[in-house]
Coordinates of C-alpha atoms (C1' of nucleotides) in Angstrom, one line a residue:
Chain A
M67 CA 158.9 93.5 94.9
T68 CA 155.8 91.6 93.7
S69 CA 156.0 90.2 90.7
F70 CA 153.7 91.3 88.1
P71 CA 150.0 89.9 87.6
F72 CA 149.3 90.5 91.1
L73 CA 145.2 91.5 90.8
P74 CA 143.1 88.8 89.2
D75 CA 142.5 90.9 86.0
H76 CA 145.8 92.4 85.2
N77 CA 146.7 92.3 81.6
H78 CA 149.3 93.1 79.1
L79 CA 148.5 97.2 78.9
I80 CA 148.5 97.1 82.4
E81 CA 152.3 95.5 82.5
E82 CA 153.3 98.1 79.6
R83 CA 152.6 100.9 82.3
Y84 CA 153.8 99.6 85.4
R85 CA 157.2 99.3 83.3
K86 CA 157.0 103.1 82.9
A87 CA 157.0 103.5 85.9
E88 CA 159.5 101.5 86.4
A89 CA 161.8 103.0 83.6
L90 CA 160.5 106.8 85.5
R91 CA 162.4 105.5 89.0
Q92 CA 165.3 104.5 86.8
A93 CA 165.1 108.2 85.4
G94 CA 165.3 109.4 88.7
I95 CA 161.5 110.1 88.7
T96 CA 159.3 109.1 91.4
P97 CA 156.4 108.1 90.1
Y98 CA 154.3 109.0 93.2
P99 CA 155.9 112.0 94.7
A100 CA 154.7 113.3 97.9
T101 CA 153.3 116.5 97.1
A102 CA 152.1 118.4 93.6
E103 CA 150.1 121.6 95.3
A104 CA 148.9 123.8 92.4
A105 CA 147.7 127.2 92.8
D106 CA 144.9 127.4 90.5
T107 CA 142.3 125.4 89.2
A108 CA 140.9 125.2 85.5
A109 CA 138.0 127.0 85.8
D110 CA 139.4 129.5 87.7
V111 CA 142.3 130.3 85.2
L112 CA 139.6 130.3 82.1
A113 CA 137.9 132.5 83.9
R114 CA 140.5 135.1 84.9
A115 CA 142.3 134.3 81.4
G116 CA 141.7 138.1 80.1
A117 CA 143.9 139.3 83.0
L118 CA 146.1 136.1 83.4
M119 CA 147.4 136.8 79.5
E120 CA 147.9 140.5 79.9
F121 CA 150.0 140.9 82.6
H122 CA 151.9 137.4 81.3
E123 CA 151.3 135.5 84.4
R124 CA 152.2 132.0 85.6
V125 CA 149.5 129.8 86.7
S126 CA 150.0 125.9 88.3
L127 CA 147.1 123.5 87.8
L128 CA 147.0 119.6 88.9
G129 CA 144.8 117.1 87.5
R130 CA 144.4 114.1 85.1
V131 CA 145.8 113.9 81.6
M132 CA 142.8 113.6 79.4
T133 CA 143.2 113.3 75.6
I134 CA 146.7 113.7 74.2
R135 CA 147.4 114.8 70.4
S136 CA 150.4 114.4 69.9
F137 CA 153.2 116.2 67.3
G138 CA 157.0 115.2 67.1
K139 CA 158.1 118.2 68.9
A140 CA 154.7 119.6 70.7
A141 CA 151.6 118.4 72.1
F142 CA 148.2 119.5 73.0
F143 CA 145.9 117.8 76.1
H144 CA 143.1 118.6 78.2
L145 CA 143.8 118.5 82.0
R146 CA 141.0 117.7 84.1
D147 CA 140.9 119.1 87.4
R148 CA 137.8 119.1 90.0
S149 CA 136.7 122.1 88.6
G150 CA 136.6 121.6 85.1
Q151 CA 139.0 121.2 82.3
I152 CA 141.8 123.1 80.4
Q153 CA 144.2 123.0 77.3
V154 CA 147.8 122.3 78.4
Y155 CA 150.4 122.6 75.1
I156 CA 153.5 121.5 75.6
K157 CA 156.7 122.4 73.2
K158 CA 160.2 120.9 73.4
N159 CA 162.1 124.4 73.4
V160 CA 159.3 125.9 76.3
V161 CA 159.0 123.6 78.8
S162 CA 161.9 123.3 81.1
G163 CA 164.2 120.4 82.3
E164 CA 163.3 117.0 81.8
G165 CA 159.8 118.2 80.8
F166 CA 159.4 116.7 77.7
R167 CA 161.5 114.0 77.9
L168 CA 158.8 113.4 80.8
Y169 CA 155.8 113.6 78.4
K170 CA 157.5 112.1 75.4
E171 CA 158.8 108.9 76.9
F172 CA 156.8 108.5 80.3
L173 CA 153.3 110.4 79.8
D174 CA 150.0 108.7 78.9
S175 CA 146.5 110.4 79.2
G176 CA 145.1 109.1 82.7
D177 CA 148.2 110.0 84.3
L178 CA 147.7 112.4 87.2
V179 CA 150.5 115.7 86.3
R180 CA 151.4 119.0 87.8
V181 CA 151.5 122.0 85.0
E182 CA 152.8 125.5 85.6
G183 CA 153.2 128.0 82.6
K184 CA 151.6 130.6 80.9
V185 CA 148.2 131.5 79.5
F186 CA 147.5 132.0 75.6
R187 CA 144.5 131.8 73.1
T188 CA 145.6 129.4 70.1
K189 CA 145.0 129.7 66.7
T190 CA 141.6 128.0 67.3
D191 CA 141.0 130.5 69.9
E192 CA 141.2 127.9 72.9
I193 CA 142.6 129.4 76.3
T194 CA 145.6 126.9 77.0
V195 CA 148.2 127.3 79.5
E196 CA 152.0 126.6 77.8
A197 CA 153.8 124.6 79.9
A198 CA 157.2 125.6 81.4
E199 CA 157.4 122.8 84.2
L200 CA 155.5 119.4 83.6
Q201 CA 156.1 117.2 86.4
I202 CA 154.3 113.5 87.4
A203 CA 151.9 113.9 90.0
A204 CA 150.8 110.0 90.6
K205 CA 151.1 107.8 87.3
A206 CA 148.1 106.0 86.4
V207 CA 148.4 102.6 85.4
R208 CA 145.3 101.5 84.0
Q209 CA 144.2 103.5 81.1
L210 CA 141.1 105.0 81.0
P211 CA 137.7 103.9 78.9
E212 CA 137.8 105.2 75.6
K213 CA 137.4 108.6 74.8
W214 CA 133.7 109.6 73.2
H215 CA 131.7 106.6 74.0
G216 CA 132.8 106.9 77.8
F217 CA 132.1 104.2 80.1
R218 CA 128.4 102.9 79.3
Q219 CA 128.3 99.5 81.1
V220 CA 125.4 100.1 83.8
E221 CA 127.1 97.7 86.3
A222 CA 130.5 98.7 85.6
R223 CA 129.5 102.1 85.9
Y224 CA 128.3 101.2 89.7
R225 CA 130.9 98.9 90.7
Q226 CA 133.8 101.1 89.9
R227 CA 132.3 104.5 90.4
Y228 CA 135.6 106.1 90.1
V229 CA 135.8 105.4 86.5
D230 CA 132.5 106.3 86.1
L231 CA 133.2 110.2 87.9
I232 CA 136.4 110.0 85.4
A233 CA 134.9 109.1 82.3
N234 CA 131.4 110.7 82.0
P235 CA 131.6 114.4 83.4
E236 CA 128.0 114.4 83.7
V237 CA 127.9 111.9 86.8
A238 CA 130.1 113.6 88.5
D239 CA 127.8 117.0 87.6
A240 CA 124.9 115.0 89.2
F241 CA 126.8 114.4 92.5
R242 CA 127.3 118.2 92.6
T243 CA 124.1 119.1 92.3
R244 CA 123.2 116.6 95.3
S245 CA 125.7 118.1 97.4
R246 CA 124.9 121.8 96.7
A247 CA 121.2 120.6 97.2
I248 CA 122.0 119.3 101.1
S249 CA 123.8 122.5 101.5
A250 CA 121.3 124.3 100.4
M251 CA 119.5 122.8 102.8
R252 CA 121.4 123.0 105.9
R253 CA 121.7 126.5 105.5
F254 CA 118.2 127.2 105.4
L255 CA 117.3 125.2 108.5
D256 CA 120.3 127.0 110.5
E257 CA 118.6 130.1 109.3
E258 CA 115.3 129.0 110.4
D259 CA 117.2 127.9 113.9
F260 CA 117.2 124.4 113.8
M261 CA 119.5 122.2 115.3
E262 CA 121.6 119.4 113.5
V263 CA 121.8 116.4 115.7
E264 CA 122.8 112.8 115.5
T265 CA 120.6 110.1 116.4
P266 CA 121.5 106.4 117.3
M267 CA 121.3 104.3 114.0
M268 CA 122.2 101.3 115.8
Q269 CA 118.9 101.0 118.0
A270 CA 117.8 98.0 120.4
I271 CA 114.3 98.5 119.8
Y272 CA 113.5 99.7 116.3
G273 CA 110.6 102.4 115.3
G274 CA 109.3 105.2 113.5
A275 CA 108.2 103.6 110.0
A276 CA 107.0 100.7 108.8
A277 CA 109.5 98.4 107.6
R278 CA 112.1 95.9 107.8
P279 CA 115.0 96.4 109.5
F280 CA 118.6 95.0 109.0
V281 CA 119.7 92.7 112.2
T282 CA 123.3 93.0 113.5
H283 CA 124.7 92.1 116.9
H284 CA 126.9 93.7 119.2
N285 CA 129.8 90.8 120.6
T286 CA 130.9 92.4 124.0
L287 CA 127.0 93.4 124.9
D288 CA 126.1 90.2 123.2
M289 CA 122.9 92.4 122.2
R290 CA 120.9 92.1 119.4
L291 CA 120.8 95.6 117.4
Y292 CA 119.0 96.8 114.6
L293 CA 120.3 99.7 112.3
R294 CA 117.7 102.3 112.3
I295 CA 114.5 102.0 110.0
A296 CA 114.1 105.9 110.6
P297 CA 115.3 108.7 113.6
E298 CA 111.8 109.7 114.9
L299 CA 111.3 108.5 118.1
F300 CA 114.6 109.8 119.3
L301 CA 114.6 113.3 117.6
K302 CA 111.1 113.4 119.1
R303 CA 112.6 112.9 122.6
L304 CA 115.0 115.5 122.0
V305 CA 111.6 117.7 121.4
V306 CA 110.8 116.5 124.8
G307 CA 113.9 117.4 125.6
G308 CA 113.1 121.1 124.9
L309 CA 115.3 120.7 121.5
D310 CA 112.2 121.5 119.6
R311 CA 113.7 122.1 116.8
V312 CA 115.9 119.7 115.6
Y313 CA 117.0 118.3 112.2
E314 CA 119.1 115.3 110.8
I315 CA 120.3 114.4 107.6
N316 CA 121.2 110.9 107.8
R317 CA 120.9 107.5 106.4
N318 CA 118.1 105.0 107.7
F319 CA 118.1 101.1 106.5
R320 CA 114.9 99.0 105.3
N321 CA 115.3 95.5 104.2
E322 CA 113.3 95.2 101.2
G323 CA 113.3 95.4 97.5
I324 CA 115.8 97.1 95.2
S325 CA 114.4 99.2 92.4
T326 CA 114.9 102.5 90.6
Q327 CA 113.4 104.4 93.4
H328 CA 114.4 102.1 96.5
N329 CA 118.5 101.6 97.8
P330 CA 118.3 99.8 101.2
E331 CA 120.4 102.3 102.8
F332 CA 119.2 105.9 102.2
T333 CA 119.0 109.1 103.2
M334 CA 116.5 111.3 104.6
L335 CA 115.8 114.8 106.1
E336 CA 113.9 114.5 109.5
L337 CA 112.8 117.8 111.4
Y338 CA 110.6 118.0 113.7
A339 CA 109.1 121.9 114.6
G340 CA 107.4 122.5 118.0
G341 CA 104.6 124.5 118.1
W342 CA 103.3 123.3 114.1
N343 CA 101.2 121.6 113.3
A344 CA 101.2 119.7 109.6
D345 CA 99.3 122.4 108.0
R346 CA 102.2 124.7 109.0
M347 CA 104.8 122.4 108.0
M348 CA 102.9 122.3 104.6
D349 CA 104.1 125.7 104.2
F350 CA 107.7 125.1 105.2
V351 CA 108.0 122.2 102.8
E352 CA 107.0 124.8 100.1
A353 CA 110.0 127.3 101.3
I354 CA 112.0 124.2 102.1
L355 CA 112.1 123.2 98.6
R356 CA 112.3 126.9 97.3
E357 CA 115.4 127.1 98.6
T358 CA 117.1 123.5 97.9
A359 CA 116.0 123.8 94.1
M360 CA 117.5 127.1 94.3
G361 CA 121.0 126.4 95.9
A362 CA 120.9 123.3 93.8
L363 CA 120.2 124.9 90.4
G364 CA 120.2 128.5 90.1
T365 CA 116.5 128.3 89.4
A366 CA 113.4 127.2 91.5
K367 CA 112.8 125.4 88.1
A368 CA 113.9 121.7 87.4
V369 CA 113.1 119.5 84.3
F370 CA 112.5 116.3 84.8
G371 CA 112.1 113.7 81.9
E372 CA 109.4 115.8 79.6
A373 CA 108.2 118.0 82.6
E374 CA 108.8 121.0 84.6
M375 CA 109.0 121.5 87.4
D376 CA 108.1 124.9 89.5
F377 CA 109.4 125.1 93.0
A378 CA 108.8 128.8 93.0
A379 CA 104.8 128.1 92.6
P380 CA 102.4 127.3 95.7
I381 CA 102.1 123.4 96.0
P382 CA 98.5 122.3 95.4
R383 CA 96.9 120.6 98.4
L384 CA 94.1 117.9 98.2
R385 CA 92.8 115.1 100.7
M386 CA 93.4 111.6 100.0
V387 CA 89.7 111.0 99.4
E388 CA 89.6 113.6 97.4
A389 CA 92.2 111.9 94.8
V390 CA 90.9 109.0 95.2
S391 CA 86.9 110.4 94.9
D392 CA 88.5 111.4 91.5
A393 CA 90.0 108.5 90.3
L394 CA 86.9 106.5 91.0
G395 CA 84.5 108.9 89.7
T396 CA 82.3 109.2 92.4
Q397 CA 82.4 110.8 96.1
V398 CA 84.1 108.6 98.8
D399 CA 84.7 109.4 101.9
W400 CA 86.3 107.5 105.1
D401 CA 83.4 106.4 105.9
T402 CA 82.1 104.8 102.7
P403 CA 81.6 100.8 103.3
I404 CA 84.5 98.6 101.7
E405 CA 82.1 97.1 99.5
R406 CA 81.3 100.0 97.9
I407 CA 84.9 101.1 97.4
S408 CA 85.7 97.4 95.9
E409 CA 82.1 97.9 93.6
L410 CA 83.6 101.3 92.6
A411 CA 87.3 99.9 92.1
G412 CA 86.3 97.0 90.1
G413 CA 87.5 94.8 93.1
L414 CA 90.1 95.0 95.5
P415 CA 93.3 92.5 96.1
E416 CA 92.3 90.1 98.7
E417 CA 94.6 91.6 101.6
V418 CA 92.7 94.9 101.8
R419 CA 90.6 94.0 104.5
T420 CA 89.4 97.6 105.8
R421 CA 87.6 100.8 104.3
E422 CA 90.9 102.8 105.3
E423 CA 93.3 100.4 103.3
A424 CA 90.9 100.3 99.9
I425 CA 91.1 103.9 100.1
V426 CA 94.9 103.9 100.3
H427 CA 95.0 101.1 97.8
V428 CA 93.1 102.8 94.7
F429 CA 95.3 106.0 96.0
E430 CA 98.4 104.0 95.4
S431 CA 97.6 102.0 92.6
R432 CA 95.6 104.9 90.1
C433 CA 96.4 108.2 91.7
E434 CA 100.3 108.0 92.5
E435 CA 101.8 108.0 89.3
K436 CA 99.6 110.5 87.7
L437 CA 101.1 112.9 90.6
Q438 CA 104.0 114.7 88.5
Q439 CA 103.8 118.1 89.2
P440 CA 104.9 118.8 93.3
T441 CA 101.2 118.2 94.8
F442 CA 100.6 117.7 99.0
I443 CA 98.1 114.5 99.4
Y444 CA 96.9 115.2 103.4
E445 CA 94.4 113.6 105.3
F446 CA 95.6 110.0 105.7
P447 CA 93.9 106.8 107.9
K448 CA 95.1 107.0 111.7
S449 CA 95.3 103.3 111.6
L450 CA 98.3 103.4 109.0
S451 CA 99.7 106.7 111.0
P452 CA 100.3 105.2 114.3
L453 CA 102.5 108.1 115.2
A454 CA 100.6 111.1 114.2
K455 CA 97.6 113.5 115.7
S456 CA 94.3 112.9 114.8
V457 CA 92.6 116.1 112.9
E458 CA 90.1 118.1 115.3
G459 CA 86.7 116.3 114.9
K460 CA 88.0 113.6 112.9
P461 CA 89.1 111.0 115.5
E462 CA 90.3 108.2 112.3
V463 CA 91.7 110.9 110.4
A464 CA 95.7 111.5 110.6
D465 CA 96.8 114.7 110.3
R466 CA 99.1 113.8 107.9
F467 CA 100.5 114.9 104.6
E468 CA 102.9 113.4 101.9
L469 CA 104.4 115.2 99.3
Y470 CA 104.2 113.8 95.7
I471 CA 106.6 114.6 92.6
A472 CA 106.8 112.8 89.2
G473 CA 104.9 110.1 90.5
M474 CA 107.1 109.6 93.5
E475 CA 106.8 109.7 97.5
I476 CA 109.2 112.6 98.4
A477 CA 108.0 113.6 101.8
N478 CA 105.9 113.1 104.7
G479 CA 104.9 114.6 107.7
Y480 CA 102.4 115.5 110.5
S481 CA 101.4 116.6 113.5
E482 CA 103.0 114.7 116.2
L483 CA 101.2 112.4 118.7
N484 CA 101.8 113.8 122.1
D485 CA 99.4 111.6 124.1
P486 CA 101.1 109.3 125.6
R487 CA 98.3 107.2 126.5
E488 CA 97.2 107.1 123.3
Q489 CA 100.5 106.5 121.8
Y490 CA 101.1 103.2 124.3
E491 CA 97.8 102.3 122.7
R492 CA 99.2 102.6 119.1
F493 CA 102.2 101.2 119.9
A494 CA 100.3 98.2 121.5
E495 CA 98.1 97.5 118.5
Q496 CA 101.2 97.5 116.3
A497 CA 102.9 94.9 118.5
E498 CA 99.4 92.5 118.3
R499 CA 99.5 92.9 114.7
R500 CA 103.2 91.9 114.5
K501 CA 102.3 88.8 116.4
A502 CA 99.7 88.5 113.5
G503 CA 102.0 88.0 111.2
D504 CA 102.4 91.4 109.8
E505 CA 106.5 91.6 109.7
E506 CA 106.7 95.3 109.2
A507 CA 105.4 96.2 112.8
P508 CA 107.8 96.6 115.4
G509 CA 107.0 93.8 117.8
E510 CA 108.2 95.9 121.2
V511 CA 106.4 98.4 122.6
D512 CA 109.0 101.6 123.0
E513 CA 108.1 102.1 126.4
D514 CA 111.1 104.6 127.0
Y515 CA 109.6 106.8 124.5
V516 CA 106.1 106.4 126.3
R517 CA 108.0 107.9 129.0
A518 CA 109.1 110.6 127.3
L519 CA 105.6 112.0 126.4
E520 CA 104.7 111.6 129.9
Y521 CA 106.7 114.5 130.6
G522 CA 105.1 116.6 127.9
M523 CA 106.5 117.1 124.4
V524 CA 104.7 120.4 123.2
P525 CA 102.9 120.4 120.0
A526 CA 104.6 119.6 117.3
A527 CA 104.9 119.1 113.3
G528 CA 107.8 116.1 111.9
L529 CA 108.8 116.1 108.2
G530 CA 110.9 113.7 106.8
I531 CA 112.4 114.6 103.4
G532 CA 113.8 111.7 100.7
I533 CA 116.7 113.3 99.7
D534 CA 117.7 110.6 97.0
R535 CA 114.3 110.9 95.4
L536 CA 114.7 114.9 95.4
A537 CA 118.2 114.9 94.1
M538 CA 116.8 112.4 91.2
V539 CA 114.0 115.3 90.3
L540 CA 116.3 117.6 90.7
T541 CA 119.3 116.0 88.5
N542 CA 116.3 114.9 86.0
S543 CA 117.9 111.0 87.0
P544 CA 115.0 108.1 86.4
S545 CA 117.1 106.4 88.8
I546 CA 117.9 106.4 92.4
R547 CA 121.5 104.5 91.4
D548 CA 122.3 107.9 89.3
V549 CA 122.1 109.4 92.5
I550 CA 124.0 107.3 94.9
L551 CA 127.9 107.5 94.6
F552 CA 127.9 103.1 95.7
P553 CA 124.4 101.7 95.5
L554 CA 124.4 98.3 97.2
L555 CA 125.3 95.3 94.6
R556 CA 125.7 92.1 95.0
P557 CA 129.3 90.9 95.0
A558 CA 131.0 90.5 91.4
K559 CA 132.2 87.0 92.8
R560 CA 131.1 84.7 95.2
E561 CA 133.1 84.5 98.4
E562 CA 133.0 80.9 100.0
H563 CA 133.3 81.6 103.8
S564 CA 134.1 77.8 104.7
D565 CA 134.7 79.2 108.2
G566 CA 131.3 80.9 108.6
P567 CA 130.0 84.6 109.4
S568 CA 132.0 84.5 112.7
S569 CA 135.4 85.3 111.0
L570 CA 134.5 88.6 110.5
E571 CA 132.9 89.6 113.5
D572 CA 136.3 91.4 114.5
A573 CA 137.1 93.0 112.1
G574 CA 137.8 97.0 112.1
T575 CA 138.8 96.5 115.9
G576 CA 142.5 97.7 114.8
E577 CA 144.0 101.1 115.3
G578 CA 142.4 103.3 112.5
G579 CA 144.6 103.7 110.0
G580 CA 144.0 106.5 107.8
Chain B
rG146 C1' 109.6 86.4 93.7
rC147 C1' 108.3 87.0 88.4
rU148 C1' 108.7 88.7 82.9
rC149 C1' 111.7 90.6 79.3
rG150 C1' 116.4 92.4 77.9
rG151 C1' 121.7 92.3 78.1
rG152 C1' 127.0 90.3 79.2
rU153 C1' 131.9 89.2 73.5
rA154 C1' 139.5 93.0 72.8
rG155 C1' 141.5 97.6 78.3
rC156 C1' 136.5 100.6 75.9
rU157 C1' 132.6 101.2 72.8
rC158 C1' 130.3 98.4 69.8
rA159 C1' 129.5 94.3 65.0
rG160 C1' 129.0 89.3 64.7
rC161 C1' 122.9 87.0 59.8
rU162 C1' 119.8 80.0 58.7
rG163 C1' 125.7 76.9 63.1
rG164 C1' 131.2 76.8 59.6
rU165 C1' 138.9 79.2 61.4
rA166 C1' 136.4 85.5 66.6
rG167 C1' 135.7 91.8 63.7
rA168 C1' 135.7 97.2 63.6
rG169 C1' 137.1 102.1 65.2
rC170 C1' 139.1 103.8 70.3
rA171 C1' 143.0 102.6 73.4
rG172 C1' 148.0 100.0 73.9
rC173 C1' 153.1 99.6 70.9
rG174 C1' 156.7 101.0 66.8
rG175 C1' 157.6 105.0 63.2
rA176 C1' 156.7 110.4 60.8
rC177 C1' 155.0 115.3 62.5
rU178 C1' 156.1 122.4 67.2
rU179 C1' 148.4 125.4 67.3
rU180 C1' 145.4 120.1 67.7
rU181 C1' 141.0 119.6 69.9
rA182 C1' 137.6 112.2 67.6
rA183 C1' 144.6 115.5 65.1
rU184 C1' 146.7 113.1 61.0
rC185 C1' 149.2 109.2 58.3
rC186 C1' 152.2 104.1 58.1
rG187 C1' 152.8 99.6 60.4
rU188 C1' 151.5 96.2 64.8
rU189 C1' 150.2 93.8 69.6
rG190 C1' 146.0 91.9 72.0
rG191 C1' 140.1 87.0 73.1
rU192 C1' 139.0 81.5 79.3
rC193 C1' 132.7 84.9 73.3
rC194 C1' 129.8 85.4 81.9
rU195 C1' 130.2 80.1 84.0
rG196 C1' 128.8 74.7 83.7
rG197 C1' 126.9 71.0 81.1
rG198 C1' 124.2 69.4 76.6
rU199 C1' 123.0 68.5 71.2
rU200 C1' 126.8 68.5 66.5
rC201 C1' 131.5 66.5 62.4
rG202 C1' 131.6 71.6 64.1
rA203 C1' 128.6 76.4 69.2
rG204 C1' 130.2 83.4 70.3
rU205 C1' 125.7 81.5 68.0
rC206 C1' 120.8 76.1 69.0
rC207 C1' 119.4 73.6 73.8
rC208 C1' 119.1 72.8 79.7
rA209 C1' 121.1 75.3 84.7
rG210 C1' 123.5 78.5 87.3
rC211 C1' 126.0 83.5 88.2
rC212 C1' 125.7 89.0 87.6
rC213 C1' 123.2 93.7 85.7
rG214 C1' 119.3 96.4 83.3
rA215 C1' 113.8 97.6 82.5
rG216 C1' 109.0 96.3 83.7
rU217 C1' 106.0 94.1 88.1
rA218 C1' 105.7 92.7 93.2
rC219 C1' 106.6 94.2 97.3
rC220 C1' 107.7 98.8 99.6
rA221 C1' 102.4 103.3 106.0

RNA sequence: GCUCGGGUAGCUCAGCUGGUAGAGCAGCGGACUUUUAAUCCGUUGGUCCUGGGUUCGAGUCCCAGCCCGAGUACCA
């Protein structure tokens, strides 16, 4: 047997519990039995308590021992399972066989146990299971964090999310809400005749957004690959192929900064609908948000900070130039000279060179954070929307919108450019910009995507919804890390790899081991 | 990247102008058959993030670094 301190943070408390696990084995009880199935859950027992008591029915539960309140020949503890928690009462002359000895000599809070017994109500009116059977399901050798302050240190909570989930019930609640939101979205999309698809995350040519990619390498093909920054160009190939109502809910990767609103890998819903335009898509956004909020929260109203967001109401729609005009106190439009905008804004940063950029700059610096209630901003400069169609009669304006909630960009959609020659020209412009030093512009024209458009793509509208940010709003979370189970962190300890990165390249080629 | 804040026992935290490192909970031993922060008695436990420096003496002051957070920058 491996001798005791075999992990760097082992201490005497853990040693003590390993001793207990060993003592259990000596007593003929395996601390890690093969199965420990239970028929009920805590929430279910609480819900059915009346009938269970009336008919003296036995229930069985599997869960974690939380806080133990111990008396000489009896004890109470709370048992936590995936559904919630319920109190268990263990009494020497009631529990059978080895049950009491198991509790008395070996049981610690944090252990996983199986309990079977009848339901009763205590003096203090709490529905409680009186254990007739108590079995160890799995011994925990690390103790739980402190019982009423919980587990607060932010770094530890992210690095050891499993402890966070045990110690801070509201954390699990947030992730349940997120999960329900995504389920509701899928349900609604399926009802609306959308088909869920999966497209490549490893791409030889990346595109569909302006972002720096992660780079990786395939050994046998000796090929550079990018982790996708967006699925857009593949999804629209499917639209060309006749699958003109498709969606994908999955990860994108952008090699950029980290903040309360940015994680390098993040989840997007992206969808395309043949026959629609951006206007029609905004209607759809209202519907899907309502359904998602209802599914996640059971109501269309979400509390976020001080504000209440109403997802049932129609969402106001404002042209970007209107928002900017309001902010500047003077009417401006896409043909307003940059000098004039600069004058009204009291100066512009050096990197802002065109009047379109100037308007977007004013929007981002003065308007965005004020858009607390859900608001659509529409009509974007064409120059910053290389995959979008122009508004009819306004060749310089893209038929595009973004949805803002709580000052965050939550969704982005547009009428899809389906003119192959114009698309080719837009790609070529981007490649030029890359040569001129724009690291976020794709360096290569995706010729196959243009070829696809040459076969003809029905007029279509596309939509991307940032699932993580939407989850923030639905769970009242101020940071994106509160809705991502394992946000990206630097490794806790810097490991020295003397033999270089190639030593890891073949990792994972073995047979999958479960 | 920059600015500010944080890192002390398993957990939550205190530690003043530098003077032997503390509490509560958890753990361990004991009492206790309806408690829920159970209670009562006793008790173990520390690379004070790391490395330098100043000092008779550093958790505390100085320098460098690591990790986390907030803000800012970046992010069609």
